[in-house]
Coordinates of C-alpha atoms in Angstrom, one line a residue:
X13 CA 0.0 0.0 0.0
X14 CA 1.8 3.1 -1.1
X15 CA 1.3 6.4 1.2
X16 CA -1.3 8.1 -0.6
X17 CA -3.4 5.7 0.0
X18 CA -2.9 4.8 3.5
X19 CA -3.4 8.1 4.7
X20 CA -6.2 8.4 2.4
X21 CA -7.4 5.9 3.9
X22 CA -6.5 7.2 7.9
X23 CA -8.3 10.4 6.8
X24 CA -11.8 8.5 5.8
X25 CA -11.1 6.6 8.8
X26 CA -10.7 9.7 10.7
X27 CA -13.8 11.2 9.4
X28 CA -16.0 8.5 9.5
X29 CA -15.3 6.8 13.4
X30 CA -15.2 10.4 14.9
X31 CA -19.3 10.4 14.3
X32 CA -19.9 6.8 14.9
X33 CA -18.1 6.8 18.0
X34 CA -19.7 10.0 19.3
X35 CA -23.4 8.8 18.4
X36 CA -22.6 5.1 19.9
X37 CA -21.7 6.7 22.7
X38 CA -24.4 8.8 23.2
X39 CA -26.8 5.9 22.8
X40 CA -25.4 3.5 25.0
X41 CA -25.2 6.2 27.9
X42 CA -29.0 7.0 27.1
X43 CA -30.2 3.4 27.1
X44 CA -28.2 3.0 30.4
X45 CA -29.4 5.9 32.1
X46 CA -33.0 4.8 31.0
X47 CA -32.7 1.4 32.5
X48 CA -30.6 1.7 35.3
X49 CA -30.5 5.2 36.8
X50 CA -33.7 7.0 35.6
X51 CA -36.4 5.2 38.3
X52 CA -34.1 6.2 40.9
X53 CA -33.0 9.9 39.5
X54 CA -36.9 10.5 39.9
X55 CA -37.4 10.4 35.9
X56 CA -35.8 13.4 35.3
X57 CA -34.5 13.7 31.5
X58 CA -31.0 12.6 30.6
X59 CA -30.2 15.9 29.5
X60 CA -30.6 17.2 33.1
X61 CA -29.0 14.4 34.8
X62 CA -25.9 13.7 36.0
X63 CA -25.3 11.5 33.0
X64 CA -25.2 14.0 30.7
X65 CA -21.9 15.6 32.0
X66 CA -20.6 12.4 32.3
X67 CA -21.1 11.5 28.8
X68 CA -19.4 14.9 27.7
X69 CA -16.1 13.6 29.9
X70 CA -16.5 10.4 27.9
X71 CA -16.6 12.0 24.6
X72 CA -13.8 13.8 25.3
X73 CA -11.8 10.9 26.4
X74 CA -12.4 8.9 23.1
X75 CA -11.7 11.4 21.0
X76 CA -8.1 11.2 22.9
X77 CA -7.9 7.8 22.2
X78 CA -8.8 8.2 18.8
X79 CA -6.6 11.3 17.9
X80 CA -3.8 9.2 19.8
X81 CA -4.0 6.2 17.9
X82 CA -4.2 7.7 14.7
X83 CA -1.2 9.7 15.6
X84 CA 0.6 6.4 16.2
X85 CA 0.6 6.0 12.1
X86 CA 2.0 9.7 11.7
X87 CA 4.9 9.3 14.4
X88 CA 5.8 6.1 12.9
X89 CA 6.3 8.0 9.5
X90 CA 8.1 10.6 11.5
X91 CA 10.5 8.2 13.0
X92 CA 11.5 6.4 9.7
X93 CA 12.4 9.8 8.7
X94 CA 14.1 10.9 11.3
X95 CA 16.6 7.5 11.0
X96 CA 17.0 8.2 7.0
X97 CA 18.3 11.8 8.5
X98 CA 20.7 10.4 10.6
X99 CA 21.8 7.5 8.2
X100 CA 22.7 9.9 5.4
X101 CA 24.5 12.5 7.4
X102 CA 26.5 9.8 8.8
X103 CA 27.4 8.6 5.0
X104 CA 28.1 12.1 4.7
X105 CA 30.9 12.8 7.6
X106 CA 34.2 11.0 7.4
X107 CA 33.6 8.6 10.4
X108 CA 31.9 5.8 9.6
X109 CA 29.9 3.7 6.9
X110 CA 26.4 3.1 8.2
X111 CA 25.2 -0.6 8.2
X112 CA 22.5 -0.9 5.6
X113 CA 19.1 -0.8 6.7
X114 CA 16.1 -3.3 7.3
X115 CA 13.2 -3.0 5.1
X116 CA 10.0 -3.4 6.5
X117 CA 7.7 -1.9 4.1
X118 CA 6.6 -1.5 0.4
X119 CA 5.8 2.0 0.4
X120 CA 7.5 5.0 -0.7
X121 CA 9.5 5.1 2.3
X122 CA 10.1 1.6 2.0
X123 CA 11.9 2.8 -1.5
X124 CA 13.7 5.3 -0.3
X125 CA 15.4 3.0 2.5
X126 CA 16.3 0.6 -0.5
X127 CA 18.0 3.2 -2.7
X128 CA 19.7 4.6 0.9
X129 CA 20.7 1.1 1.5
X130 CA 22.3 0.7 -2.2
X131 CA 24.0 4.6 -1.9
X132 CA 25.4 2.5 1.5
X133 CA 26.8 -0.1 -0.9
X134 CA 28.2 1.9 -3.4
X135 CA 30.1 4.0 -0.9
X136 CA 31.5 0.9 1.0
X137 CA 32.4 -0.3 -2.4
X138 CA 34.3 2.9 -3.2
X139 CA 35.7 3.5 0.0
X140 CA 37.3 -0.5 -0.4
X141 CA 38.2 0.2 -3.6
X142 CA 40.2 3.2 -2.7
X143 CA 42.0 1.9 0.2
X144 CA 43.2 -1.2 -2.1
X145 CA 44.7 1.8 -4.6
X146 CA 46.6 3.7 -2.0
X147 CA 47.6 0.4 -0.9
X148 CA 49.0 0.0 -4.2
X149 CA 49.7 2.8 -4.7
X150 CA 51.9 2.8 -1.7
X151 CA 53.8 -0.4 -2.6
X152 CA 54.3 0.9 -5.9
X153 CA 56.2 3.9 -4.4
X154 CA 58.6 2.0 -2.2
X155 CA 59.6 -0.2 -5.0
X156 CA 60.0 3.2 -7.4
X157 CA 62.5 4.6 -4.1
X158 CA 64.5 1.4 -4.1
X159 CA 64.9 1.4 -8.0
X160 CA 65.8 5.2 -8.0
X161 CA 68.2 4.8 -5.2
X162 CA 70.1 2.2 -6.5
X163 CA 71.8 3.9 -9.7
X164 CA 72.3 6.6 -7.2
X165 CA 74.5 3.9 -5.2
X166 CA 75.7 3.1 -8.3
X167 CA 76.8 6.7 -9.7
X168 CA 78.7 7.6 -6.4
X169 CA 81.1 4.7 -6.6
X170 CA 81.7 5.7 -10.5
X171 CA 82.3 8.9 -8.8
X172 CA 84.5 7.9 -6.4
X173 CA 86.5 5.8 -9.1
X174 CA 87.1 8.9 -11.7
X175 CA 87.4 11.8 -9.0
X176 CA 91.4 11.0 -9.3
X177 CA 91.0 12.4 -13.6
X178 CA 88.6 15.3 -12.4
X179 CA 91.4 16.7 -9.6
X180 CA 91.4 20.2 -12.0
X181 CA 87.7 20.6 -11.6
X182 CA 87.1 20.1 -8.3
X183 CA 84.3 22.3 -8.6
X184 CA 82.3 20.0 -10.6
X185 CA 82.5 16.8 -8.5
X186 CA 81.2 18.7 -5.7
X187 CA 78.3 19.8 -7.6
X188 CA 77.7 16.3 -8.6
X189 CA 77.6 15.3 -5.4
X190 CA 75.6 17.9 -4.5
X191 CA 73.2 16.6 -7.1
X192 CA 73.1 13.1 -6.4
X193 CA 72.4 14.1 -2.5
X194 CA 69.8 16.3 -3.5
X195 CA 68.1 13.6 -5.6
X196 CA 68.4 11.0 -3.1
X197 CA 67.0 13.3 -0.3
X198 CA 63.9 13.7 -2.5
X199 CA 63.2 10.2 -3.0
X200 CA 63.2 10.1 0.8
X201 CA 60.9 12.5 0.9
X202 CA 58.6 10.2 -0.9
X203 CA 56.7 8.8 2.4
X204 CA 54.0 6.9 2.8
X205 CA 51.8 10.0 4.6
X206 CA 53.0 12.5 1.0
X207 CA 51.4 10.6 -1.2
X208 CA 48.1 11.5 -0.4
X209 CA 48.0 15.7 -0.4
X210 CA 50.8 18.3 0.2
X211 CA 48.7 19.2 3.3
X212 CA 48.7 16.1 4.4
X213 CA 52.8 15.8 4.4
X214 CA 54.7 16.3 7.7
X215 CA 57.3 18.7 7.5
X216 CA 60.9 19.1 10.0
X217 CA 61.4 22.3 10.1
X218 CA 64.8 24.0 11.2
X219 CA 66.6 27.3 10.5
X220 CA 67.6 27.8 7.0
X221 CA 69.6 30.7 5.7
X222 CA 68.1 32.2 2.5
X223 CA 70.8 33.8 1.0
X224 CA 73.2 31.1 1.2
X225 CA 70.5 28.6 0.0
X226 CA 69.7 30.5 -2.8
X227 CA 73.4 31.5 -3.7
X228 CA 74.2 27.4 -4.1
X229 CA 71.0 27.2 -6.1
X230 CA 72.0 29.7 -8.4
X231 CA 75.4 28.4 -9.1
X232 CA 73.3 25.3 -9.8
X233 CA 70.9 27.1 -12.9
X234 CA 73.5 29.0 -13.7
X235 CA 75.2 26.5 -16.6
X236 CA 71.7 26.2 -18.4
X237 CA 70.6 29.9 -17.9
X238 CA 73.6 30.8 -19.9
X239 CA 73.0 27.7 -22.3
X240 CA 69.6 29.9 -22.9
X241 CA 71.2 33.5 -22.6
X242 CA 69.0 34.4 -19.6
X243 CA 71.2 36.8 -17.5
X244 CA 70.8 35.2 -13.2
X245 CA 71.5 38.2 -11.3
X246 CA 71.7 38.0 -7.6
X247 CA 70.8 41.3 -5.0
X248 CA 71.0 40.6 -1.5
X249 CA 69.9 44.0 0.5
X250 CA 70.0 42.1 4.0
X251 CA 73.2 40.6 5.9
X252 CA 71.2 37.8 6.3
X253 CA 67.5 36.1 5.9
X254 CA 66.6 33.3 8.3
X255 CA 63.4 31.7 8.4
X256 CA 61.8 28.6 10.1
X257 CA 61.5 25.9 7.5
X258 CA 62.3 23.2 5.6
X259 CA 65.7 23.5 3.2
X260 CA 64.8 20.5 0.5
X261 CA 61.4 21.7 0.2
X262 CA 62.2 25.3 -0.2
X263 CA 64.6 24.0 -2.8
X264 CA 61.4 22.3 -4.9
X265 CA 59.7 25.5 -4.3
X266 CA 62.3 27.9 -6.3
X267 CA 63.5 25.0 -8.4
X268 CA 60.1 25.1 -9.8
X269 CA 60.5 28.8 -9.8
X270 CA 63.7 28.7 -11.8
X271 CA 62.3 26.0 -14.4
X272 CA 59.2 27.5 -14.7
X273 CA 61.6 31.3 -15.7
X274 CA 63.8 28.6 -18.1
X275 CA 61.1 26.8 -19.6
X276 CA 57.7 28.9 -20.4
X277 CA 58.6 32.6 -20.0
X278 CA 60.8 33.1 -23.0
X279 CA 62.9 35.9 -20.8
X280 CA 65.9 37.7 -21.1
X281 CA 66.6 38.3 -17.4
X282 CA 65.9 36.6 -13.9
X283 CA 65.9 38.4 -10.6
X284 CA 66.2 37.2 -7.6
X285 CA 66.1 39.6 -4.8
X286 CA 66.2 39.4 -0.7
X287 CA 65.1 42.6 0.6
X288 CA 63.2 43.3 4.2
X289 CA 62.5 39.4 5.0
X290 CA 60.9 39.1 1.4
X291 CA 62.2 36.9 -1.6
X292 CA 61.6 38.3 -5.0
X293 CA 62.4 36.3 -8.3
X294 CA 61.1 38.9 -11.3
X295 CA 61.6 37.8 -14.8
X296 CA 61.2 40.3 -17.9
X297 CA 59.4 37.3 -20.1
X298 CA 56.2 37.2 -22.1
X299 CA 54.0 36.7 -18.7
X300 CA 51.0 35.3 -18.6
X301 CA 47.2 36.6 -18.3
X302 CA 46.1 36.9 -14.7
X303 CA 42.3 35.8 -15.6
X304 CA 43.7 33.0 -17.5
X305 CA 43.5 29.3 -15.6
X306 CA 46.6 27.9 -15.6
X307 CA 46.9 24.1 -15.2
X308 CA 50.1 23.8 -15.2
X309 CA 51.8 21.6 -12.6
X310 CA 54.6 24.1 -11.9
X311 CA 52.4 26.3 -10.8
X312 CA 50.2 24.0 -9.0
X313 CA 53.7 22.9 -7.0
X314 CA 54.6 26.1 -5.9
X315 CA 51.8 27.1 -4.3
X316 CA 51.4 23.7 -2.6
X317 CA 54.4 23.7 -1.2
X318 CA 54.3 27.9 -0.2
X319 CA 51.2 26.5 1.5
X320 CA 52.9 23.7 3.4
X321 CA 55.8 25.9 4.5
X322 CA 53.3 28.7 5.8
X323 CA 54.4 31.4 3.2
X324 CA 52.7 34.2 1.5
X325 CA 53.1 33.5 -1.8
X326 CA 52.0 36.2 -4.2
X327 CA 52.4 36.0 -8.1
X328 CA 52.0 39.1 -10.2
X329 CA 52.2 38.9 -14.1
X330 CA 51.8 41.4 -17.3
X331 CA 53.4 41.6 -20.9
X332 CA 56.4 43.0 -18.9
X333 CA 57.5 39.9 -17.2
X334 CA 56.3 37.4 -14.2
X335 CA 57.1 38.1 -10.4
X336 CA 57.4 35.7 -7.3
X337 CA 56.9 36.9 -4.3
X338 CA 57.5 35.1 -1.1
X339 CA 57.2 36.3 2.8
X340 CA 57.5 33.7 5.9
X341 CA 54.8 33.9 8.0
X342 CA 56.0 32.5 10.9
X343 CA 57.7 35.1 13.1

C-alpha cells in the first residue's frame, strides 16, 4: 500500500469513526441511564442528569484515544524519517559507513530506505576500492625509491673511481655530489603520509639561511641559464634572511621557480632579490594573463608547497614579465 493511499485511507477513517463513535456513545449512555438510573433519578430527563456531563467527559476521552491512535501511524512516518536523516549525514561525515538498513515496508519510504541502502553499498564499495589503490599505490612507491636509489649507489662509486682524472675541476664533483644528495634526499621524501596531499605531508622544520640557500641554487641554474642566454642576477639588500623551515622543500619550491623562468617565459633576465625578509624572483618574459586558468603543474607545485611551509606567496604577471613573491609567515 503506497502512502497516498494509507493516509487516504487514515483520513476516511478519521472522518467516519469520529461520528460513529460520538453517536454510539451517546446511545449507549442514554439506554443505560433509561434502565438503570432514571427510576431512581426520579425520571428526570437525561439531559438534566448527572449523566449528561458524564457522557461529555466520555466524549472527550475517546476522542483522545482516537486522535492518539491515529497519531501512532504519523509518528511512525516521522521516525523512519528521522533514522534516513541520521543514516545519510552519517554517510556524509568521514567517520563511519552506516550498516544498511532493514526494510520493513513496500511503500514509498520503504523505497527510499532501498536506494539509501544501495548509496550505502556503493560507498562501501568505493571506499574498499580506494583503500586497495593507495595500498597500491603505496607499494608501488617503495619499490620506485629502491629502484631510484640504487643507480644513485651506483653513480657515487663511478664517482668515487674517476674523482682522481677530475682533480682540476674540483668544482664539478662537488656539484655532482651535490646533485646526487639532493636527488636522493627527494626520494626520501617520498613517504607513505605525502602521497596523499601536500597538506597532508609532515614537515621538519629547522633554520635555514636564504641567501646562502639561494646562492648554491644559483650556481646550480646558472650553466643552463647561460646555455639559454637568460642573465641570473643575484641582489642581496639584508646581511642575512633566516626563516623557520624546511631547506629541500624550499629547494622544490624555487627550483620550480627557476624551471618555470627557463622553460615557459621566454625571458631575457631573472631576478632574484632578498630585501626586508621578502624573496623576490622577477623575470622580464612574455607573462601570462592573470584571468587566465593555468593548469600547469609548476604552478600548482609552488603554491602547494608555499602553502605547506606557511608562506605568502604572491604571483604578479603582465606583458612585462612574471614576479614571485615570497614572505615567511612565521615570526
Amino acid at each position: 500500500m503506497t502512502l497516498k493511499t494509507k493516509y487516504r485511507f487514515l483520513l476516511f477513517s478519521a472522518i467516519i469513526s469520529v461520528p460513529i463513535v460520538l453517536l454510539g456513545i451517546s446511545v449507549l449512555m442514554s439506554i443505560l441511564y433509561e434502565f438503570a438510573f432514571k427510576a431512581k433519578n426520579q425520571d428526570t430527563p437525561f439531559h438534566e442528569s448527572f449523566a449528561y456531563p458524564i457522557m461529555l467527559v466520555v466524549f472527550f476521552l475517546s476522542l483522545c484515544v482516537l486522535a492518539f491512535l491515529f497519531s501512532k501511524s504519523i509518528n511512525s512516518l516521522l521516525t523512519k524519517i528521522n533514522m534516513l536523516h541520521q543514516v545519510i549525514r552519517d554517510l556524509a561525515s568521514d567517520e563511519r559507513t552506516p550498516h544498511t538498513l532493514e526494510v520493513n515496508s513496500e511503500d514509498e519510504i520503504g523505497q527510499l530506505i532501498q536506494s539509501v541502502n544501495i548509496l550505502i553499498e556503493r560507498t562501501t564499495y568505493r571506499e574498499l576500492e580506494l583503500e586497495q589503490q593507495q595500498r597500491l599505490q603505496k607499494e608501488l612507491l617503495q619499490k620506485l625509491r629502491h629502484d631510484i636509489n640504487t643507480p644513485l649507489t651506483a653513480i657515487r662509486l663511478q664517482l668515487f673511481y674517476v674523482e682522481d682524472s677530475l682533480k682540476d675541476q674540483p668544482d664539478l664533483v662537488e656539484s655532482l655530489n651535490e646533485q646526487i644528495h639532493y636527488i636522493a634526499n627527494l626520494t626520501n621524501e617520498l613517504s607513505f603520509p605525502s602521497i596523499d596531499t601536500v597538506e597532508s605531508s609532515y614537515i621538519i622544520k629547522e633554520e635555514v639561511s636564504l641567501p646562502k640557500l639561494l646562492e648554491t641554487m644559483i650556481d646550480k641554474w646558472r650553466y643552463l641559464f647561460t646555455i639559454h642566454s637568460i642573465e641570473l642576477s643575484f641582489q642581496l639588500n639584508v646581511s642575512e634572511l633566516l626563516w623557520m623551515s624546511n631547506e629541500l622543500w624550499l629547494q622544490r619550491l624555487f627550483d620550480n621557480v627557476f624551471q618555470n623562468t627557463l622553460k615557459h617565459s621566454k625571458a631575457t633576465k631573472l631576478m632574484v632579490i632578498i630585501d626586508n625578509g621578502m624573496i623576490k624572483m622577477i623575470d622580464n618574459g612574455i607573462g601570462f594573463e592573470k584571468n587566465h586558468k593555468h593548469c600547469g603543474l609548476g604552478l600548482q607545485i609552488i603554491e602547494d608547497i608555499a602553502m605547506v611551509l606557511q608562506l605568502h606567496y604572491t604571483l604578479e604577471s603582465s606583458k612585462a614579465g612574471t614576479s614571485f613573491c615570497f614572505t615567511s609567515k612565521i615570526e
